[in-house]
């Protein structure tokens, strides 16, 4: 954890060059943590890029829905542009190894995303919108984060 | 026409804000594999489906979610091929090649998945 703070002072200047940094960010420290001060390391531009990717994909899905119908537009609701933006930014800032780890973790999120779509399809005709979306979001949490946690347990048991 | 433009703009705004929210969560998460889970969160879907339900009704929302199943299956395949491609080709070529994989898989899944 202490390692996380060491490069706070030079994050803007060395981000593109210090491929050693990922190793200093915890040597694959596997503890699950929410560290609000990590947000201070994030460049505002990175957040702008993510917002732009999200808005762009949503607009694309909206235009396809208008032109070809909501079902075809819906395909783009699971377009991997956000991950693409995240991977390129992480690779640039923290090195390819961290991007690789993030890509591996995203597999679990897509399991939740599939559950989200199925639950929404099944519930949308019968339940109010808010109930449907809350249930779908809960499904994402259970499947996405749940499968991630199960994978950690399995990895630890296999690793001894 | 103006209504359609407003609808697309609202979807873009809502999708962008949800993506930002998930991105902020991912930035604060460690290890990176856990952050990756949030990179595949339903951020665009939540924003877009919400606006669709309000402006176009629940039938369109259901149809969009139906199509989203195909995209989600393709996203899963994308995430399976992305890590080895990253190791072999680097981030730009790997992510772009992954997009081709996503598009092909999504098209196939869209045609093959049974409609509820």
PDB file of C-alpha atoms in Angstrom:
ATOM      1  CA  UNK A   1       0.000   0.000   0.000  1.00  0.00           C
ATOM      2  CA  UNK A   2       2.777   2.362   0.847  1.00  0.00           C
ATOM      3  CA  UNK A   3       4.159   1.744  -2.584  1.00  0.00           C
ATOM      4  CA  UNK A   4       1.050   3.312  -4.071  1.00  0.00           C
ATOM      5  CA  UNK A   5       1.973   6.706  -2.750  1.00  0.00           C
ATOM      6  CA  UNK A   6       5.560   6.753  -3.870  1.00  0.00           C
ATOM      7  CA  UNK A   7       4.885   7.857  -7.401  1.00  0.00           C
ATOM      8  CA  UNK A   8       2.146  10.351  -6.604  1.00  0.00           C
ATOM      9  CA  UNK A   9       4.562  13.181  -7.013  1.00  0.00           C
ATOM     10  CA  UNK A  10       5.582  12.439 -10.561  1.00  0.00           C
ATOM     11  CA  UNK A  11       2.587  10.821 -12.119  1.00  0.00           C
ATOM     12  CA  UNK A  12       2.167  13.401 -14.849  1.00  0.00           C
ATOM     13  CA  UNK A  13       5.725  13.413 -15.998  1.00  0.00           C
ATOM     14  CA  UNK A  14       6.730   9.786 -15.928  1.00  0.00           C
ATOM     15  CA  UNK A  15       3.525   7.998 -16.750  1.00  0.00           C
ATOM     16  CA  UNK A  16       4.429   7.106 -20.277  1.00  0.00           C
ATOM     17  CA  UNK A  17       7.874   5.895 -19.562  1.00  0.00           C
ATOM     18  CA  UNK A  18       7.976   4.156 -16.213  1.00  0.00           C
ATOM     19  CA  UNK A  19       7.087   0.613 -17.045  1.00  0.00           C
ATOM     20  CA  UNK A  20       8.652  -0.323 -13.744  1.00  0.00           C
ATOM     21  CA  UNK A  21       5.854   1.425 -11.942  1.00  0.00           C
ATOM     22  CA  UNK A  22       3.315  -1.404 -12.124  1.00  0.00           C
ATOM     23  CA  UNK A  23       5.665  -3.540 -10.178  1.00  0.00           C
ATOM     24  CA  UNK A  24       5.903  -0.884  -7.530  1.00  0.00           C
ATOM     25  CA  UNK A  25       2.125  -0.773  -7.285  1.00  0.00           C
ATOM     26  CA  UNK A  26       1.938  -3.741  -5.009  1.00  0.00           C
ATOM     27  CA  UNK A  27       3.813  -6.567  -6.779  1.00  0.00           C
ATOM     28  CA  UNK A  28       0.506  -8.102  -7.735  1.00  0.00           C
ATOM     29  CA  UNK A  29      -0.732  -7.512  -4.228  1.00  0.00           C
ATOM     30  CA  UNK A  30      -3.899  -9.575  -4.396  1.00  0.00           C
ATOM     31  CA  UNK A  31      -5.785  -7.943  -1.560  1.00  0.00           C
ATOM     32  CA  UNK A  32      -9.141  -6.483  -2.610  1.00  0.00           C
ATOM     33  CA  UNK A  33      -9.326  -2.844  -1.645  1.00  0.00           C
ATOM     34  CA  UNK A  34     -11.172   0.349  -2.486  1.00  0.00           C
ATOM     35  CA  UNK A  35      -8.620   3.165  -2.348  1.00  0.00           C
ATOM     36  CA  UNK A  36     -10.289   6.558  -2.891  1.00  0.00           C
ATOM     37  CA  UNK A  37      -6.960   8.379  -3.076  1.00  0.00           C
ATOM     38  CA  UNK A  38      -6.089   6.394  -6.199  1.00  0.00           C
ATOM     39  CA  UNK A  39      -8.547   8.704  -7.907  1.00  0.00           C
ATOM     40  CA  UNK A  40      -6.153  11.592  -7.324  1.00  0.00           C
ATOM     41  CA  UNK A  41      -3.616   9.781  -9.543  1.00  0.00           C
ATOM     42  CA  UNK A  42      -6.122   9.718 -12.377  1.00  0.00           C
ATOM     43  CA  UNK A  43      -5.624  12.443 -14.932  1.00  0.00           C
ATOM     44  CA  UNK A  44      -8.837  14.377 -15.678  1.00  0.00           C
ATOM     45  CA  UNK A  45      -8.175  13.739 -19.357  1.00  0.00           C
ATOM     46  CA  UNK A  46      -8.478   9.972 -18.782  1.00  0.00           C
ATOM     47  CA  UNK A  47     -11.945  10.466 -17.336  1.00  0.00           C
ATOM     48  CA  UNK A  48     -12.894  12.729 -20.242  1.00  0.00           C
ATOM     49  CA  UNK A  49     -11.790   9.989 -22.670  1.00  0.00           C
ATOM     50  CA  UNK A  50     -13.900   7.401 -20.865  1.00  0.00           C
ATOM     51  CA  UNK A  51     -16.933   9.698 -20.827  1.00  0.00           C
ATOM     52  CA  UNK A  52     -16.446  10.339 -24.560  1.00  0.00           C
ATOM     53  CA  UNK A  53     -16.194   6.613 -25.312  1.00  0.00           C
ATOM     54  CA  UNK A  54     -19.328   5.911 -23.261  1.00  0.00           C
ATOM     55  CA  UNK A  55     -21.276   8.745 -24.878  1.00  0.00           C
ATOM     56  CA  UNK A  56     -20.056   7.719 -28.333  1.00  0.00           C
ATOM     57  CA  UNK A  57     -21.057   4.072 -27.952  1.00  0.00           C
ATOM     58  CA  UNK A  58     -24.437   5.068 -26.490  1.00  0.00           C
ATOM     59  CA  UNK A  59     -25.024   7.431 -29.407  1.00  0.00           C
ATOM     60  CA  UNK A  60     -23.998   4.695 -31.855  1.00  0.00           C
ATOM     61  CA  UNK A  61     -26.441   2.266 -30.234  1.00  0.00           C
ATOM     62  CA  UNK A  62     -29.137   4.954 -30.360  1.00  0.00           C
ATOM     63  CA  UNK A  63     -28.598   5.685 -34.064  1.00  0.00           C
ATOM     64  CA  UNK A  64     -28.565   1.967 -34.961  1.00  0.00           C
ATOM     65  CA  UNK A  65     -31.793   1.543 -32.968  1.00  0.00           C
ATOM     66  CA  UNK A  66     -33.450   4.313 -34.966  1.00  0.00           C
ATOM     67  CA  UNK A  67     -32.220   3.014 -38.309  1.00  0.00           C
ATOM     68  CA  UNK A  68     -32.449  -0.767 -37.868  1.00  0.00           C
ATOM     69  CA  UNK A  69     -34.637  -1.303 -34.813  1.00  0.00           C
ATOM     70  CA  UNK A  70     -34.011  -1.568 -31.067  1.00  0.00           C
ATOM     71  CA  UNK A  71     -32.879  -5.220 -31.140  1.00  0.00           C
ATOM     72  CA  UNK A  72     -29.947  -4.537 -33.467  1.00  0.00           C
ATOM     73  CA  UNK A  73     -29.139  -1.332 -31.590  1.00  0.00           C
ATOM     74  CA  UNK A  74     -29.152  -3.348 -28.386  1.00  0.00           C
ATOM     75  CA  UNK A  75     -26.171  -5.393 -29.592  1.00  0.00           C
ATOM     76  CA  UNK A  76     -24.033  -2.261 -29.147  1.00  0.00           C
ATOM     77  CA  UNK A  77     -25.046  -1.932 -25.483  1.00  0.00           C
ATOM     78  CA  UNK A  78     -22.368  -4.574 -24.894  1.00  0.00           C
ATOM     79  CA  UNK A  79     -19.759  -3.069 -27.229  1.00  0.00           C
ATOM     80  CA  UNK A  80     -16.287  -3.362 -25.639  1.00  0.00           C
ATOM     81  CA  UNK A  81     -15.301   0.242 -26.316  1.00  0.00           C
ATOM     82  CA  UNK A  82     -15.096   1.084 -22.625  1.00  0.00           C
ATOM     83  CA  UNK A  83     -12.673  -1.741 -22.003  1.00  0.00           C
ATOM     84  CA  UNK A  84     -10.743  -0.698 -25.106  1.00  0.00           C
ATOM     85  CA  UNK A  85     -10.404   2.841 -23.733  1.00  0.00           C
ATOM     86  CA  UNK A  86      -9.457   1.536 -20.318  1.00  0.00           C
ATOM     87  CA  UNK A  87      -6.845  -0.922 -21.612  1.00  0.00           C
ATOM     88  CA  UNK A  88      -5.101   1.650 -23.763  1.00  0.00           C
ATOM     89  CA  UNK A  89      -5.052   4.204 -20.949  1.00  0.00           C
ATOM     90  CA  UNK A  90      -3.859   1.676 -18.362  1.00  0.00           C
ATOM     91  CA  UNK A  91      -1.166   0.335 -20.711  1.00  0.00           C
ATOM     92  CA  UNK A  92       0.056   3.870 -21.334  1.00  0.00           C
ATOM     93  CA  UNK A  93      -0.001   4.898 -17.687  1.00  0.00           C
ATOM     94  CA  UNK A  94       0.808   1.744 -15.721  1.00  0.00           C
ATOM     95  CA  UNK A  95       2.358  -0.594 -18.263  1.00  0.00           C
ATOM     96  CA  UNK A  96       1.200  -3.565 -20.350  1.00  0.00           C
ATOM     97  CA  UNK A  97       1.253  -5.965 -17.421  1.00  0.00           C
ATOM     98  CA  UNK A  98      -1.509  -4.054 -15.622  1.00  0.00           C
ATOM     99  CA  UNK A  99      -3.531  -3.854 -18.844  1.00  0.00           C
ATOM    100  CA  UNK A 100      -3.188  -7.627 -19.169  1.00  0.00           C
ATOM    101  CA  UNK A 101      -4.515  -8.092 -15.633  1.00  0.00           C
ATOM    102  CA  UNK A 102      -7.452  -5.777 -16.312  1.00  0.00           C
ATOM    103  CA  UNK A 103      -8.327  -7.680 -19.503  1.00  0.00           C
ATOM    104  CA  UNK A 104      -8.299 -10.954 -17.578  1.00  0.00           C
ATOM    105  CA  UNK A 105     -10.626  -9.528 -14.944  1.00  0.00           C
ATOM    106  CA  UNK A 106     -13.085  -8.229 -17.503  1.00  0.00           C
ATOM    107  CA  UNK A 107     -14.049 -11.817 -18.409  1.00  0.00           C
ATOM    108  CA  UNK A 108     -15.955 -11.998 -15.135  1.00  0.00           C
ATOM    109  CA  UNK A 109     -17.739  -8.730 -15.826  1.00  0.00           C
ATOM    110  CA  UNK A 110     -19.011 -10.079 -19.136  1.00  0.00           C
ATOM    111  CA  UNK A 111     -20.568 -13.070 -17.374  1.00  0.00           C
ATOM    112  CA  UNK A 112     -22.523 -10.562 -15.306  1.00  0.00           C
ATOM    113  CA  UNK A 113     -23.309  -8.538 -18.417  1.00  0.00           C
ATOM    114  CA  UNK A 114     -24.867 -11.578 -20.089  1.00  0.00           C
ATOM    115  CA  UNK A 115     -26.967 -12.192 -16.976  1.00  0.00           C
ATOM    116  CA  UNK A 116     -27.963  -8.515 -17.000  1.00  0.00           C
ATOM    117  CA  UNK A 117     -29.262  -8.791 -20.584  1.00  0.00           C
ATOM    118  CA  UNK A 118     -31.137 -12.046 -19.974  1.00  0.00           C
ATOM    119  CA  UNK A 119     -32.845 -10.763 -16.816  1.00  0.00           C
ATOM    120  CA  UNK A 120     -33.844  -7.514 -18.530  1.00  0.00           C
ATOM    121  CA  UNK A 121     -35.280  -9.434 -21.499  1.00  0.00           C
ATOM    122  CA  UNK A 122     -37.313 -11.705 -19.251  1.00  0.00           C
ATOM    123  CA  UNK A 123     -38.557  -9.058 -16.797  1.00  0.00           C
ATOM    124  CA  UNK A 124     -39.098  -5.999 -19.009  1.00  0.00           C
ATOM    125  CA  UNK A 125     -42.528  -7.026 -20.243  1.00  0.00           C
ATOM    126  CA  UNK A 126     -43.927  -7.871 -16.821  1.00  0.00           C
ATOM    127  CA  UNK A 127     -42.324  -5.605 -14.256  1.00  0.00           C
ATOM    128  CA  UNK A 128     -41.855  -1.834 -13.827  1.00  0.00           C
ATOM    129  CA  UNK A 129     -38.703  -0.378 -15.368  1.00  0.00           C
ATOM    130  CA  UNK A 130     -36.999   0.350 -12.077  1.00  0.00           C
ATOM    131  CA  UNK A 131     -37.634  -3.148 -10.710  1.00  0.00           C
ATOM    132  CA  UNK A 132     -36.270  -4.658 -13.924  1.00  0.00           C
ATOM    133  CA  UNK A 133     -33.107  -2.563 -13.973  1.00  0.00           C
ATOM    134  CA  UNK A 134     -32.412  -3.041 -10.247  1.00  0.00           C
ATOM    135  CA  UNK A 135     -32.822  -6.812 -10.638  1.00  0.00           C
ATOM    136  CA  UNK A 136     -30.605  -6.792 -13.734  1.00  0.00           C
ATOM    137  CA  UNK A 137     -27.918  -4.735 -11.968  1.00  0.00           C
ATOM    138  CA  UNK A 138     -28.081  -7.108  -8.982  1.00  0.00           C
ATOM    139  CA  UNK A 139     -27.628 -10.006 -11.404  1.00  0.00           C
ATOM    140  CA  UNK A 140     -24.504  -8.332 -12.800  1.00  0.00           C
ATOM    141  CA  UNK A 141     -23.114  -7.959  -9.271  1.00  0.00           C
ATOM    142  CA  UNK A 142     -23.865 -11.584  -8.376  1.00  0.00           C
ATOM    143  CA  UNK A 143     -22.518 -13.108 -11.599  1.00  0.00           C
ATOM    144  CA  UNK A 144     -19.715 -10.613 -12.295  1.00  0.00           C
ATOM    145  CA  UNK A 145     -18.257 -10.065  -8.849  1.00  0.00           C
ATOM    146  CA  UNK A 146     -19.371 -13.520  -7.677  1.00  0.00           C
ATOM    147  CA  UNK A 147     -17.469 -15.346 -10.423  1.00  0.00           C
ATOM    148  CA  UNK A 148     -14.420 -13.170  -9.723  1.00  0.00           C
ATOM    149  CA  UNK A 149     -14.514 -14.123  -6.030  1.00  0.00           C
ATOM    150  CA  UNK A 150     -14.978 -17.813  -6.870  1.00  0.00           C
ATOM    151  CA  UNK A 151     -11.958 -17.630  -9.213  1.00  0.00           C
ATOM    152  CA  UNK A 152      -9.845 -16.172  -6.379  1.00  0.00           C
ATOM    153  CA  UNK A 153     -10.842 -18.979  -4.038  1.00  0.00           C
ATOM    154  CA  UNK A 154     -10.067 -21.608  -6.673  1.00  0.00           C
ATOM    155  CA  UNK A 155      -6.726 -19.974  -7.521  1.00  0.00           C
ATOM    156  CA  UNK A 156      -5.711 -19.955  -3.855  1.00  0.00           C
ATOM    157  CA  UNK A 157      -6.662 -23.596  -3.334  1.00  0.00           C
ATOM    158  CA  UNK A 158      -4.860 -24.693  -6.470  1.00  0.00           C
ATOM    159  CA  UNK A 159      -1.869 -22.568  -5.519  1.00  0.00           C
ATOM    160  CA  UNK A 160      -1.831 -24.103  -2.057  1.00  0.00           C
TER     161      UNK A 160
ATOM    162  CA  UNK B   1     -36.577  14.676 -36.283  1.00  0.00           C
ATOM    163  CA  UNK B   2     -35.784  16.958 -33.353  1.00  0.00           C
ATOM    164  CA  UNK B   3     -37.219  14.358 -30.989  1.00  0.00           C
ATOM    165  CA  UNK B   4     -34.948  11.657 -32.414  1.00  0.00           C
ATOM    166  CA  UNK B   5     -31.886  13.865 -32.028  1.00  0.00           C
ATOM    167  CA  UNK B   6     -32.843  14.610 -28.429  1.00  0.00           C
ATOM    168  CA  UNK B   7     -33.319  10.892 -27.765  1.00  0.00           C
ATOM    169  CA  UNK B   8     -29.853  10.026 -29.121  1.00  0.00           C
ATOM    170  CA  UNK B   9     -28.308  12.950 -27.216  1.00  0.00           C
ATOM    171  CA  UNK B  10     -29.958  11.858 -23.961  1.00  0.00           C
ATOM    172  CA  UNK B  11     -28.724   8.289 -24.464  1.00  0.00           C
ATOM    173  CA  UNK B  12     -25.215   9.609 -25.104  1.00  0.00           C
ATOM    174  CA  UNK B  13     -25.312  11.761 -21.972  1.00  0.00           C
ATOM    175  CA  UNK B  14     -26.738   8.990 -19.766  1.00  0.00           C
ATOM    176  CA  UNK B  15     -24.330   6.390 -21.169  1.00  0.00           C
ATOM    177  CA  UNK B  16     -21.353   8.706 -20.713  1.00  0.00           C
ATOM    178  CA  UNK B  17     -22.276   9.450 -17.103  1.00  0.00           C
ATOM    179  CA  UNK B  18     -22.761   5.780 -16.194  1.00  0.00           C
ATOM    180  CA  UNK B  19     -19.448   4.908 -17.865  1.00  0.00           C
ATOM    181  CA  UNK B  20     -17.776   7.666 -15.872  1.00  0.00           C
ATOM    182  CA  UNK B  21     -19.256   6.269 -12.657  1.00  0.00           C
ATOM    183  CA  UNK B  22     -18.002   2.747 -13.378  1.00  0.00           C
ATOM    184  CA  UNK B  23     -14.605   4.134 -14.446  1.00  0.00           C
ATOM    185  CA  UNK B  24     -14.233   6.033 -11.164  1.00  0.00           C
ATOM    186  CA  UNK B  25     -15.039   2.843  -9.241  1.00  0.00           C
ATOM    187  CA  UNK B  26     -12.551   0.867 -11.336  1.00  0.00           C
ATOM    188  CA  UNK B  27      -9.828   3.468 -10.730  1.00  0.00           C
ATOM    189  CA  UNK B  28     -10.221   3.042  -6.978  1.00  0.00           C
ATOM    190  CA  UNK B  29     -10.281  -0.764  -7.081  1.00  0.00           C
ATOM    191  CA  UNK B  30      -7.290  -2.978  -6.604  1.00  0.00           C
ATOM    192  CA  UNK B  31      -6.059  -5.452  -7.771  1.00  0.00           C
ATOM    193  CA  UNK B  32      -6.344  -4.653 -11.482  1.00  0.00           C
ATOM    194  CA  UNK B  33      -8.221  -7.852 -12.225  1.00  0.00           C
ATOM    195  CA  UNK B  34     -11.018  -6.599  -9.964  1.00  0.00           C
ATOM    196  CA  UNK B  35     -10.968  -3.254 -11.775  1.00  0.00           C
ATOM    197  CA  UNK B  36     -11.356  -5.218 -14.995  1.00  0.00           C
ATOM    198  CA  UNK B  37     -14.688  -6.576 -13.779  1.00  0.00           C
ATOM    199  CA  UNK B  38     -15.972  -2.983 -13.689  1.00  0.00           C
ATOM    200  CA  UNK B  39     -14.628  -2.296 -17.182  1.00  0.00           C
ATOM    201  CA  UNK B  40     -17.198  -4.822 -18.357  1.00  0.00           C
ATOM    202  CA  UNK B  41     -20.005  -3.351 -16.285  1.00  0.00           C
ATOM    203  CA  UNK B  42     -23.458  -2.568 -17.655  1.00  0.00           C
ATOM    204  CA  UNK B  43     -22.720   1.156 -17.822  1.00  0.00           C
ATOM    205  CA  UNK B  44     -23.811   1.921 -21.399  1.00  0.00           C
ATOM    206  CA  UNK B  45     -26.733  -0.485 -21.036  1.00  0.00           C
ATOM    207  CA  UNK B  46     -28.099   1.130 -17.863  1.00  0.00           C
ATOM    208  CA  UNK B  47     -28.060   4.627 -19.331  1.00  0.00           C
ATOM    209  CA  UNK B  48     -29.407   3.649 -22.708  1.00  0.00           C
ATOM    210  CA  UNK B  49     -32.129   1.271 -21.486  1.00  0.00           C
ATOM    211  CA  UNK B  50     -33.348   3.841 -18.989  1.00  0.00           C
ATOM    212  CA  UNK B  51     -33.768   6.502 -21.688  1.00  0.00           C
ATOM    213  CA  UNK B  52     -35.312   3.944 -24.063  1.00  0.00           C
ATOM    214  CA  UNK B  53     -37.896   2.896 -21.469  1.00  0.00           C
ATOM    215  CA  UNK B  54     -38.863   6.498 -20.696  1.00  0.00           C
ATOM    216  CA  UNK B  55     -39.026   7.766 -24.287  1.00  0.00           C
ATOM    217  CA  UNK B  56     -39.981   4.692 -26.314  1.00  0.00           C
ATOM    218  CA  UNK B  57     -41.619   2.292 -23.855  1.00  0.00           C
ATOM    219  CA  UNK B  58     -40.834  -1.059 -22.317  1.00  0.00           C
ATOM    220  CA  UNK B  59     -41.354  -3.047 -25.516  1.00  0.00           C
ATOM    221  CA  UNK B  60     -38.380  -1.280 -27.111  1.00  0.00           C
ATOM    222  CA  UNK B  61     -36.398  -1.697 -23.898  1.00  0.00           C
ATOM    223  CA  UNK B  62     -37.052  -5.432 -23.998  1.00  0.00           C
ATOM    224  CA  UNK B  63     -36.062  -5.637 -27.661  1.00  0.00           C
ATOM    225  CA  UNK B  64     -32.828  -3.753 -26.935  1.00  0.00           C
ATOM    226  CA  UNK B  65     -32.001  -6.107 -24.049  1.00  0.00           C
ATOM    227  CA  UNK B  66     -32.751  -9.030 -26.335  1.00  0.00           C
ATOM    228  CA  UNK B  67     -30.162  -7.773 -28.832  1.00  0.00           C
ATOM    229  CA  UNK B  68     -27.762  -7.023 -25.999  1.00  0.00           C
ATOM    230  CA  UNK B  69     -27.530 -10.737 -25.210  1.00  0.00           C
ATOM    231  CA  UNK B  70     -25.672 -11.225 -28.490  1.00  0.00           C
ATOM    232  CA  UNK B  71     -23.341  -8.320 -27.749  1.00  0.00           C
ATOM    233  CA  UNK B  72     -22.633  -9.660 -24.256  1.00  0.00           C
ATOM    234  CA  UNK B  73     -21.750 -13.139 -25.548  1.00  0.00           C
ATOM    235  CA  UNK B  74     -19.404 -11.498 -28.074  1.00  0.00           C
ATOM    236  CA  UNK B  75     -17.907  -9.333 -25.308  1.00  0.00           C
ATOM    237  CA  UNK B  76     -17.178 -12.506 -23.336  1.00  0.00           C
ATOM    238  CA  UNK B  77     -15.318 -13.981 -26.324  1.00  0.00           C
ATOM    239  CA  UNK B  78     -13.480 -10.658 -26.784  1.00  0.00           C
ATOM    240  CA  UNK B  79     -12.264 -10.836 -23.180  1.00  0.00           C
ATOM    241  CA  UNK B  80     -11.073 -14.419 -23.657  1.00  0.00           C
ATOM    242  CA  UNK B  81      -8.947 -13.545 -26.689  1.00  0.00           C
ATOM    243  CA  UNK B  82      -7.767 -10.099 -25.520  1.00  0.00           C
ATOM    244  CA  UNK B  83      -5.165 -11.177 -22.897  1.00  0.00           C
ATOM    245  CA  UNK B  84      -3.177 -13.541 -25.188  1.00  0.00           C
ATOM    246  CA  UNK B  85      -3.389 -10.990 -27.999  1.00  0.00           C
ATOM    247  CA  UNK B  86      -2.123  -8.298 -25.620  1.00  0.00           C
ATOM    248  CA  UNK B  87       0.880 -10.424 -24.762  1.00  0.00           C
ATOM    249  CA  UNK B  88       1.643 -11.190 -28.392  1.00  0.00           C
ATOM    250  CA  UNK B  89       0.832  -7.968 -30.216  1.00  0.00           C
ATOM    251  CA  UNK B  90       0.708  -5.076 -27.764  1.00  0.00           C
ATOM    252  CA  UNK B  91      -2.296  -3.064 -26.714  1.00  0.00           C
ATOM    253  CA  UNK B  92      -3.356  -1.274 -29.907  1.00  0.00           C
ATOM    254  CA  UNK B  93      -3.211  -4.170 -32.345  1.00  0.00           C
ATOM    255  CA  UNK B  94      -4.690  -6.543 -29.770  1.00  0.00           C
ATOM    256  CA  UNK B  95      -7.689  -4.352 -28.957  1.00  0.00           C
ATOM    257  CA  UNK B  96      -8.407  -3.664 -32.627  1.00  0.00           C
ATOM    258  CA  UNK B  97      -8.134  -7.351 -33.543  1.00  0.00           C
ATOM    259  CA  UNK B  98     -10.406  -8.068 -30.571  1.00  0.00           C
ATOM    260  CA  UNK B  99     -13.003  -5.706 -32.006  1.00  0.00           C
ATOM    261  CA  UNK B 100     -13.095  -7.748 -35.209  1.00  0.00           C
ATOM    262  CA  UNK B 101     -13.621 -10.875 -33.086  1.00  0.00           C
ATOM    263  CA  UNK B 102     -16.410  -9.061 -31.218  1.00  0.00           C
ATOM    264  CA  UNK B 103     -18.156  -7.987 -34.431  1.00  0.00           C
ATOM    265  CA  UNK B 104     -18.058 -11.467 -35.992  1.00  0.00           C
ATOM    266  CA  UNK B 105     -19.209 -13.179 -32.797  1.00  0.00           C
ATOM    267  CA  UNK B 106     -21.958 -10.623 -32.182  1.00  0.00           C
ATOM    268  CA  UNK B 107     -23.303 -11.054 -35.721  1.00  0.00           C
ATOM    269  CA  UNK B 108     -23.335 -14.824 -35.347  1.00  0.00           C
ATOM    270  CA  UNK B 109     -24.929 -14.734 -31.906  1.00  0.00           C
ATOM    271  CA  UNK B 110     -27.541 -12.209 -33.061  1.00  0.00           C
ATOM    272  CA  UNK B 111     -28.611 -14.555 -35.847  1.00  0.00           C
ATOM    273  CA  UNK B 112     -28.442 -17.753 -33.808  1.00  0.00           C
ATOM    274  CA  UNK B 113     -29.725 -16.856 -30.332  1.00  0.00           C
ATOM    275  CA  UNK B 114     -33.368 -17.855 -29.862  1.00  0.00           C
ATOM    276  CA  UNK B 115     -35.803 -14.997 -29.399  1.00  0.00           C
ATOM    277  CA  UNK B 116     -37.776 -15.209 -26.141  1.00  0.00           C
TER     278      UNK B 116
END
